[in-house]
């Protein structure tokens, strides 16, 4: 049973479009995250979110917005896509309440290509 | 701003040899993580280091944390080809990742 899943796995779209990436976790975790991995494999956190607090990396353009319909889901909406948005986006989750480690479990990633 | 520096960024090793990857960070943190990423794959958690002096071992990999020196190490013992991957450290503050160390183990 997949712990953290993302859809779609691949997404090819044109500049200016709006798209969403979905993330679901079945681990019962209370915190979820979105990361961007660029072509040089550098990983940067974009958002972390639990039912109490959304923490936004200040460098993330406001074209990106996380939406959480419930504790098990954190979707990523991207408006007006730009070429520089092409990357692999990873969702992750952690449980910081039951265990203090905040160990994160990553989804398989979504490769976004903007043409 | 928190900075996390890994070195080396590229490491080519012979099978059977030992080596250490270093992760330095610029501000105080009491938690540090090591992840492995295979090409085209997701990240797999290797170690969670929760306190100063923490040492964890799994197979041929051993990780340690010195919070006073703001340094973590990932030691590879008697490398095998299956260890070829990219290894990332990440500091709990802001979940900032190092640039990754791309390890290649050659026969």
PDB file of C-alpha atoms in Angstrom:
ATOM      1  CA  UNK A   1       0.000   0.000   0.000  1.00  0.00           C
ATOM      2  CA  UNK A   2       1.523   3.300  -1.115  1.00  0.00           C
ATOM      3  CA  UNK A   3       2.226   5.623   1.793  1.00  0.00           C
ATOM      4  CA  UNK A   4       2.468   8.923  -0.080  1.00  0.00           C
ATOM      5  CA  UNK A   5       1.072   9.097  -3.589  1.00  0.00           C
ATOM      6  CA  UNK A   6       1.076  11.858  -6.180  1.00  0.00           C
ATOM      7  CA  UNK A   7      -0.782  12.360  -9.429  1.00  0.00           C
ATOM      8  CA  UNK A   8       0.045  12.827 -12.164  1.00  0.00           C
ATOM      9  CA  UNK A   9       3.524  11.361 -12.448  1.00  0.00           C
ATOM     10  CA  UNK A  10       4.267  13.402 -15.547  1.00  0.00           C
ATOM     11  CA  UNK A  11       2.735  16.704 -16.567  1.00  0.00           C
ATOM     12  CA  UNK A  12       3.517  18.525 -19.796  1.00  0.00           C
ATOM     13  CA  UNK A  13       1.822  21.848 -20.363  1.00  0.00           C
ATOM     14  CA  UNK A  14       2.252  25.199 -22.042  1.00  0.00           C
ATOM     15  CA  UNK A  15       3.273  28.507 -20.564  1.00  0.00           C
ATOM     16  CA  UNK A  16       0.433  30.467 -19.085  1.00  0.00           C
ATOM     17  CA  UNK A  17      -1.685  27.455 -18.196  1.00  0.00           C
ATOM     18  CA  UNK A  18      -2.947  26.630 -14.721  1.00  0.00           C
ATOM     19  CA  UNK A  19      -2.366  23.134 -13.355  1.00  0.00           C
ATOM     20  CA  UNK A  20      -2.705  21.121 -10.178  1.00  0.00           C
ATOM     21  CA  UNK A  21      -0.772  18.251  -8.658  1.00  0.00           C
ATOM     22  CA  UNK A  22      -2.482  16.039  -6.118  1.00  0.00           C
ATOM     23  CA  UNK A  23      -0.931  14.411  -3.076  1.00  0.00           C
ATOM     24  CA  UNK A  24      -2.394  11.906  -0.670  1.00  0.00           C
ATOM     25  CA  UNK A  25      -0.898  10.160   2.343  1.00  0.00           C
ATOM     26  CA  UNK A  26      -2.348   7.181   4.199  1.00  0.00           C
ATOM     27  CA  UNK A  27       0.080   7.293   7.120  1.00  0.00           C
ATOM     28  CA  UNK A  28      -2.142   9.309   9.407  1.00  0.00           C
ATOM     29  CA  UNK A  29       0.442  12.074   9.515  1.00  0.00           C
ATOM     30  CA  UNK A  30      -0.569  15.582  10.453  1.00  0.00           C
ATOM     31  CA  UNK A  31       1.980  17.566   8.462  1.00  0.00           C
ATOM     32  CA  UNK A  32       2.514  17.624   4.722  1.00  0.00           C
ATOM     33  CA  UNK A  33       5.063  19.353   2.522  1.00  0.00           C
ATOM     34  CA  UNK A  34       5.819  20.315  -1.037  1.00  0.00           C
ATOM     35  CA  UNK A  35       9.343  20.399  -2.427  1.00  0.00           C
ATOM     36  CA  UNK A  36      10.770  21.447  -5.772  1.00  0.00           C
ATOM     37  CA  UNK A  37      13.791  19.664  -7.225  1.00  0.00           C
ATOM     38  CA  UNK A  38      15.395  21.492 -10.107  1.00  0.00           C
ATOM     39  CA  UNK A  39      17.444  20.143 -12.992  1.00  0.00           C
ATOM     40  CA  UNK A  40      20.606  20.245 -10.879  1.00  0.00           C
ATOM     41  CA  UNK A  41      18.901  18.054  -8.266  1.00  0.00           C
ATOM     42  CA  UNK A  42      18.770  20.864  -5.747  1.00  0.00           C
ATOM     43  CA  UNK A  43      15.841  20.429  -3.346  1.00  0.00           C
ATOM     44  CA  UNK A  44      13.953  23.352  -1.907  1.00  0.00           C
ATOM     45  CA  UNK A  45      11.007  23.300   0.433  1.00  0.00           C
ATOM     46  CA  UNK A  46       8.030  25.263  -0.830  1.00  0.00           C
ATOM     47  CA  UNK A  47       5.392  24.757   1.842  1.00  0.00           C
ATOM     48  CA  UNK A  48       4.733  22.894   5.019  1.00  0.00           C
ATOM     49  CA  UNK A  49       1.189  22.552   6.282  1.00  0.00           C
ATOM     50  CA  UNK A  50      -0.710  21.013   9.140  1.00  0.00           C
ATOM     51  CA  UNK A  51      -4.218  21.634  10.303  1.00  0.00           C
ATOM     52  CA  UNK A  52      -3.032  24.617  12.277  1.00  0.00           C
ATOM     53  CA  UNK A  53      -0.436  26.364  10.257  1.00  0.00           C
ATOM     54  CA  UNK A  54       0.723  26.995   6.730  1.00  0.00           C
ATOM     55  CA  UNK A  55       4.371  27.914   6.440  1.00  0.00           C
ATOM     56  CA  UNK A  56       5.347  29.352   3.121  1.00  0.00           C
ATOM     57  CA  UNK A  57       8.862  29.661   1.865  1.00  0.00           C
ATOM     58  CA  UNK A  58       9.082  33.353   1.124  1.00  0.00           C
ATOM     59  CA  UNK A  59      10.904  32.729  -2.124  1.00  0.00           C
ATOM     60  CA  UNK A  60       7.964  30.843  -3.621  1.00  0.00           C
ATOM     61  CA  UNK A  61       5.970  32.951  -6.102  1.00  0.00           C
ATOM     62  CA  UNK A  62       2.360  33.515  -5.156  1.00  0.00           C
ATOM     63  CA  UNK A  63       1.368  31.714  -8.357  1.00  0.00           C
ATOM     64  CA  UNK A  64       1.876  28.582  -6.265  1.00  0.00           C
ATOM     65  CA  UNK A  65      -0.736  27.753  -3.665  1.00  0.00           C
ATOM     66  CA  UNK A  66      -1.307  24.672  -1.526  1.00  0.00           C
ATOM     67  CA  UNK A  67      -4.829  23.503  -0.904  1.00  0.00           C
ATOM     68  CA  UNK A  68      -5.732  20.938   1.740  1.00  0.00           C
ATOM     69  CA  UNK A  69      -9.266  19.531   1.593  1.00  0.00           C
ATOM     70  CA  UNK A  70      -8.495  17.279   4.561  1.00  0.00           C
ATOM     71  CA  UNK A  71      -5.624  16.031   6.675  1.00  0.00           C
ATOM     72  CA  UNK A  72      -4.649  13.305   4.193  1.00  0.00           C
ATOM     73  CA  UNK A  73      -4.406  15.542   1.137  1.00  0.00           C
ATOM     74  CA  UNK A  74      -2.308  18.510   0.113  1.00  0.00           C
ATOM     75  CA  UNK A  75      -2.680  19.602  -3.483  1.00  0.00           C
ATOM     76  CA  UNK A  76      -0.470  22.090  -5.268  1.00  0.00           C
ATOM     77  CA  UNK A  77      -2.046  24.623  -7.610  1.00  0.00           C
ATOM     78  CA  UNK A  78       0.100  26.559 -10.009  1.00  0.00           C
ATOM     79  CA  UNK A  79      -1.235  29.517 -11.970  1.00  0.00           C
ATOM     80  CA  UNK A  80       0.235  31.089 -15.092  1.00  0.00           C
ATOM     81  CA  UNK A  81       2.950  28.496 -15.530  1.00  0.00           C
ATOM     82  CA  UNK A  82       6.395  29.693 -16.589  1.00  0.00           C
ATOM     83  CA  UNK A  83       9.325  27.888 -18.188  1.00  0.00           C
ATOM     84  CA  UNK A  84      11.251  28.109 -14.923  1.00  0.00           C
ATOM     85  CA  UNK A  85       8.589  26.067 -13.162  1.00  0.00           C
ATOM     86  CA  UNK A  86       9.795  22.958 -14.961  1.00  0.00           C
ATOM     87  CA  UNK A  87      11.083  20.644 -12.256  1.00  0.00           C
ATOM     88  CA  UNK A  88      10.205  17.583 -10.240  1.00  0.00           C
ATOM     89  CA  UNK A  89       7.795  18.306  -7.419  1.00  0.00           C
ATOM     90  CA  UNK A  90       7.761  16.054  -4.388  1.00  0.00           C
ATOM     91  CA  UNK A  91       5.119  15.794  -1.740  1.00  0.00           C
ATOM     92  CA  UNK A  92       6.070  14.510   1.707  1.00  0.00           C
ATOM     93  CA  UNK A  93       4.456  13.922   5.072  1.00  0.00           C
ATOM     94  CA  UNK A  94       5.586  13.576   8.655  1.00  0.00           C
ATOM     95  CA  UNK A  95       4.134  13.045  12.085  1.00  0.00           C
ATOM     96  CA  UNK A  96       5.641  15.438  14.593  1.00  0.00           C
ATOM     97  CA  UNK A  97       3.262  14.723  17.395  1.00  0.00           C
ATOM     98  CA  UNK A  98       3.550  11.008  18.030  1.00  0.00           C
ATOM     99  CA  UNK A  99       7.249  10.933  17.259  1.00  0.00           C
ATOM    100  CA  UNK A 100       9.489  13.952  17.702  1.00  0.00           C
ATOM    101  CA  UNK A 101      11.679  13.168  14.754  1.00  0.00           C
ATOM    102  CA  UNK A 102       9.528  14.721  12.023  1.00  0.00           C
ATOM    103  CA  UNK A 103      10.914  12.025   9.749  1.00  0.00           C
ATOM    104  CA  UNK A 104       9.516  12.669   6.287  1.00  0.00           C
ATOM    105  CA  UNK A 105       8.136  10.182   3.826  1.00  0.00           C
ATOM    106  CA  UNK A 106       8.294  11.296   0.229  1.00  0.00           C
ATOM    107  CA  UNK A 107       5.951  10.651  -2.647  1.00  0.00           C
ATOM    108  CA  UNK A 108       7.214   9.415  -6.029  1.00  0.00           C
ATOM    109  CA  UNK A 109       7.391  12.888  -7.542  1.00  0.00           C
ATOM    110  CA  UNK A 110       5.692  14.694 -10.419  1.00  0.00           C
ATOM    111  CA  UNK A 111       7.841  15.759 -13.341  1.00  0.00           C
ATOM    112  CA  UNK A 112       6.445  19.029 -14.664  1.00  0.00           C
ATOM    113  CA  UNK A 113       7.578  20.259 -18.055  1.00  0.00           C
ATOM    114  CA  UNK A 114       6.466  23.673 -19.228  1.00  0.00           C
ATOM    115  CA  UNK A 115       6.857  24.364 -22.947  1.00  0.00           C
TER     116      UNK A 115
ATOM    117  CA  UNK B   1      20.001  32.599   6.363  1.00  0.00           C
ATOM    118  CA  UNK B   2      20.648  28.952   7.104  1.00  0.00           C
ATOM    119  CA  UNK B   3      23.216  27.385   4.809  1.00  0.00           C
ATOM    120  CA  UNK B   4      23.828  23.670   4.453  1.00  0.00           C
ATOM    121  CA  UNK B   5      26.998  22.593   2.722  1.00  0.00           C
ATOM    122  CA  UNK B   6      27.803  19.085   1.696  1.00  0.00           C
ATOM    123  CA  UNK B   7      31.117  17.851   0.487  1.00  0.00           C
ATOM    124  CA  UNK B   8      32.178  16.330  -1.659  1.00  0.00           C
ATOM    125  CA  UNK B   9      29.501  16.935  -4.284  1.00  0.00           C
ATOM    126  CA  UNK B  10      30.807  14.094  -6.412  1.00  0.00           C
ATOM    127  CA  UNK B  11      32.483  10.976  -5.097  1.00  0.00           C
ATOM    128  CA  UNK B  12      33.807   8.052  -7.085  1.00  0.00           C
ATOM    129  CA  UNK B  13      34.907   5.134  -4.968  1.00  0.00           C
ATOM    130  CA  UNK B  14      36.273   1.675  -5.496  1.00  0.00           C
ATOM    131  CA  UNK B  15      34.339  -1.191  -4.030  1.00  0.00           C
ATOM    132  CA  UNK B  16      35.631  -2.179  -0.636  1.00  0.00           C
ATOM    133  CA  UNK B  17      36.923   1.277   0.257  1.00  0.00           C
ATOM    134  CA  UNK B  18      35.794   3.588   3.058  1.00  0.00           C
ATOM    135  CA  UNK B  19      34.840   7.214   2.773  1.00  0.00           C
ATOM    136  CA  UNK B  20      33.036  10.000   4.624  1.00  0.00           C
ATOM    137  CA  UNK B  21      30.567  12.593   3.375  1.00  0.00           C
ATOM    138  CA  UNK B  22      30.386  15.809   5.368  1.00  0.00           C
ATOM    139  CA  UNK B  23      27.429  18.070   6.045  1.00  0.00           C
ATOM    140  CA  UNK B  24      28.069  21.467   7.624  1.00  0.00           C
ATOM    141  CA  UNK B  25      25.311  23.873   8.550  1.00  0.00           C
ATOM    142  CA  UNK B  26      25.410  27.475   9.642  1.00  0.00           C
ATOM    143  CA  UNK B  27      22.874  27.838  12.476  1.00  0.00           C
ATOM    144  CA  UNK B  28      21.878  25.857  15.526  1.00  0.00           C
ATOM    145  CA  UNK B  29      19.738  22.809  14.934  1.00  0.00           C
ATOM    146  CA  UNK B  30      19.027  19.760  17.024  1.00  0.00           C
ATOM    147  CA  UNK B  31      17.831  17.526  14.215  1.00  0.00           C
ATOM    148  CA  UNK B  32      19.433  16.418  11.026  1.00  0.00           C
ATOM    149  CA  UNK B  33      18.317  13.987   8.357  1.00  0.00           C
ATOM    150  CA  UNK B  34      20.058  11.914   5.718  1.00  0.00           C
ATOM    151  CA  UNK B  35      18.272  10.789   2.575  1.00  0.00           C
ATOM    152  CA  UNK B  36      19.154   8.651  -0.387  1.00  0.00           C
ATOM    153  CA  UNK B  37      17.917   9.267  -3.918  1.00  0.00           C
ATOM    154  CA  UNK B  38      18.403   6.860  -6.801  1.00  0.00           C
ATOM    155  CA  UNK B  39      18.289   8.291 -10.346  1.00  0.00           C
ATOM    156  CA  UNK B  40      14.750   9.136 -11.374  1.00  0.00           C
ATOM    157  CA  UNK B  41      13.379   8.048  -8.013  1.00  0.00           C
ATOM    158  CA  UNK B  42      12.070   9.599  -4.854  1.00  0.00           C
ATOM    159  CA  UNK B  43      13.908  10.235  -1.604  1.00  0.00           C
ATOM    160  CA  UNK B  44      14.324   7.502   0.966  1.00  0.00           C
ATOM    161  CA  UNK B  45      14.944   8.352   4.595  1.00  0.00           C
ATOM    162  CA  UNK B  46      18.172   6.827   5.882  1.00  0.00           C
ATOM    163  CA  UNK B  47      18.805   8.383   9.271  1.00  0.00           C
ATOM    164  CA  UNK B  48      17.205  10.816  11.674  1.00  0.00           C
ATOM    165  CA  UNK B  49      19.699  12.294  14.129  1.00  0.00           C
ATOM    166  CA  UNK B  50      17.985  13.910  17.074  1.00  0.00           C
ATOM    167  CA  UNK B  51      20.672  15.065  19.469  1.00  0.00           C
ATOM    168  CA  UNK B  52      24.268  15.994  19.889  1.00  0.00           C
ATOM    169  CA  UNK B  53      26.488  12.945  19.716  1.00  0.00           C
ATOM    170  CA  UNK B  54      23.827  10.823  18.025  1.00  0.00           C
ATOM    171  CA  UNK B  55      25.232   7.956  16.018  1.00  0.00           C
ATOM    172  CA  UNK B  56      23.176   5.610  13.890  1.00  0.00           C
ATOM    173  CA  UNK B  57      24.233   2.700  11.735  1.00  0.00           C
ATOM    174  CA  UNK B  58      22.492   0.716   9.066  1.00  0.00           C
ATOM    175  CA  UNK B  59      24.494  -1.809   7.124  1.00  0.00           C
ATOM    176  CA  UNK B  60      27.538  -0.150   5.596  1.00  0.00           C
ATOM    177  CA  UNK B  61      26.364   3.366   6.441  1.00  0.00           C
ATOM    178  CA  UNK B  62      26.906   5.197   9.706  1.00  0.00           C
ATOM    179  CA  UNK B  63      25.731   8.729  10.450  1.00  0.00           C
ATOM    180  CA  UNK B  64      26.735  11.008  13.296  1.00  0.00           C
ATOM    181  CA  UNK B  65      25.813  14.468  14.520  1.00  0.00           C
ATOM    182  CA  UNK B  66      27.881  17.070  16.358  1.00  0.00           C
ATOM    183  CA  UNK B  67      25.562  19.978  17.047  1.00  0.00           C
ATOM    184  CA  UNK B  68      28.298  22.061  18.624  1.00  0.00           C
ATOM    185  CA  UNK B  69      30.425  21.850  15.519  1.00  0.00           C
ATOM    186  CA  UNK B  70      27.288  22.024  13.331  1.00  0.00           C
ATOM    187  CA  UNK B  71      28.545  18.996  11.486  1.00  0.00           C
ATOM    188  CA  UNK B  72      27.118  15.668  10.474  1.00  0.00           C
ATOM    189  CA  UNK B  73      28.970  12.879   8.760  1.00  0.00           C
ATOM    190  CA  UNK B  74      27.859   9.905   6.711  1.00  0.00           C
ATOM    191  CA  UNK B  75      30.520   7.222   6.748  1.00  0.00           C
ATOM    192  CA  UNK B  76      30.596   4.494   4.160  1.00  0.00           C
ATOM    193  CA  UNK B  77      32.357   1.272   5.065  1.00  0.00           C
ATOM    194  CA  UNK B  78      33.538  -1.231   2.458  1.00  0.00           C
ATOM    195  CA  UNK B  79      31.490   0.323  -0.321  1.00  0.00           C
ATOM    196  CA  UNK B  80      29.502  -1.843  -2.706  1.00  0.00           C
ATOM    197  CA  UNK B  81      27.969  -0.950  -6.061  1.00  0.00           C
ATOM    198  CA  UNK B  82      24.439  -0.904  -4.613  1.00  0.00           C
ATOM    199  CA  UNK B  83      25.352   2.171  -2.596  1.00  0.00           C
ATOM    200  CA  UNK B  84      25.665   4.243  -5.770  1.00  0.00           C
ATOM    201  CA  UNK B  85      23.105   7.060  -5.401  1.00  0.00           C
ATOM    202  CA  UNK B  86      22.829  10.701  -4.398  1.00  0.00           C
ATOM    203  CA  UNK B  87      22.894  11.374  -0.660  1.00  0.00           C
ATOM    204  CA  UNK B  88      21.348  14.461   0.860  1.00  0.00           C
ATOM    205  CA  UNK B  89      21.543  15.878   4.326  1.00  0.00           C
ATOM    206  CA  UNK B  90      18.789  18.183   5.554  1.00  0.00           C
ATOM    207  CA  UNK B  91      18.614  20.392   8.595  1.00  0.00           C
ATOM    208  CA  UNK B  92      15.352  20.525  10.521  1.00  0.00           C
ATOM    209  CA  UNK B  93      15.270  24.322  10.653  1.00  0.00           C
ATOM    210  CA  UNK B  94      13.397  25.294   7.472  1.00  0.00           C
ATOM    211  CA  UNK B  95      14.020  21.730   6.212  1.00  0.00           C
ATOM    212  CA  UNK B  96      16.913  23.035   4.185  1.00  0.00           C
ATOM    213  CA  UNK B  97      18.746  20.461   2.104  1.00  0.00           C
ATOM    214  CA  UNK B  98      22.371  20.252   1.135  1.00  0.00           C
ATOM    215  CA  UNK B  99      23.220  20.128  -2.551  1.00  0.00           C
ATOM    216  CA  UNK B 100      23.670  16.365  -2.453  1.00  0.00           C
ATOM    217  CA  UNK B 101      26.642  14.065  -2.893  1.00  0.00           C
ATOM    218  CA  UNK B 102      26.539  11.935  -6.006  1.00  0.00           C
ATOM    219  CA  UNK B 103      28.270   8.683  -5.091  1.00  0.00           C
ATOM    220  CA  UNK B 104      29.471   6.205  -7.681  1.00  0.00           C
ATOM    221  CA  UNK B 105      30.950   2.929  -6.499  1.00  0.00           C
ATOM    222  CA  UNK B 106      33.052   1.182  -9.112  1.00  0.00           C
ATOM    223  CA  UNK B 107      34.031  -2.491  -9.146  1.00  0.00           C
TER     224      UNK B 107
END
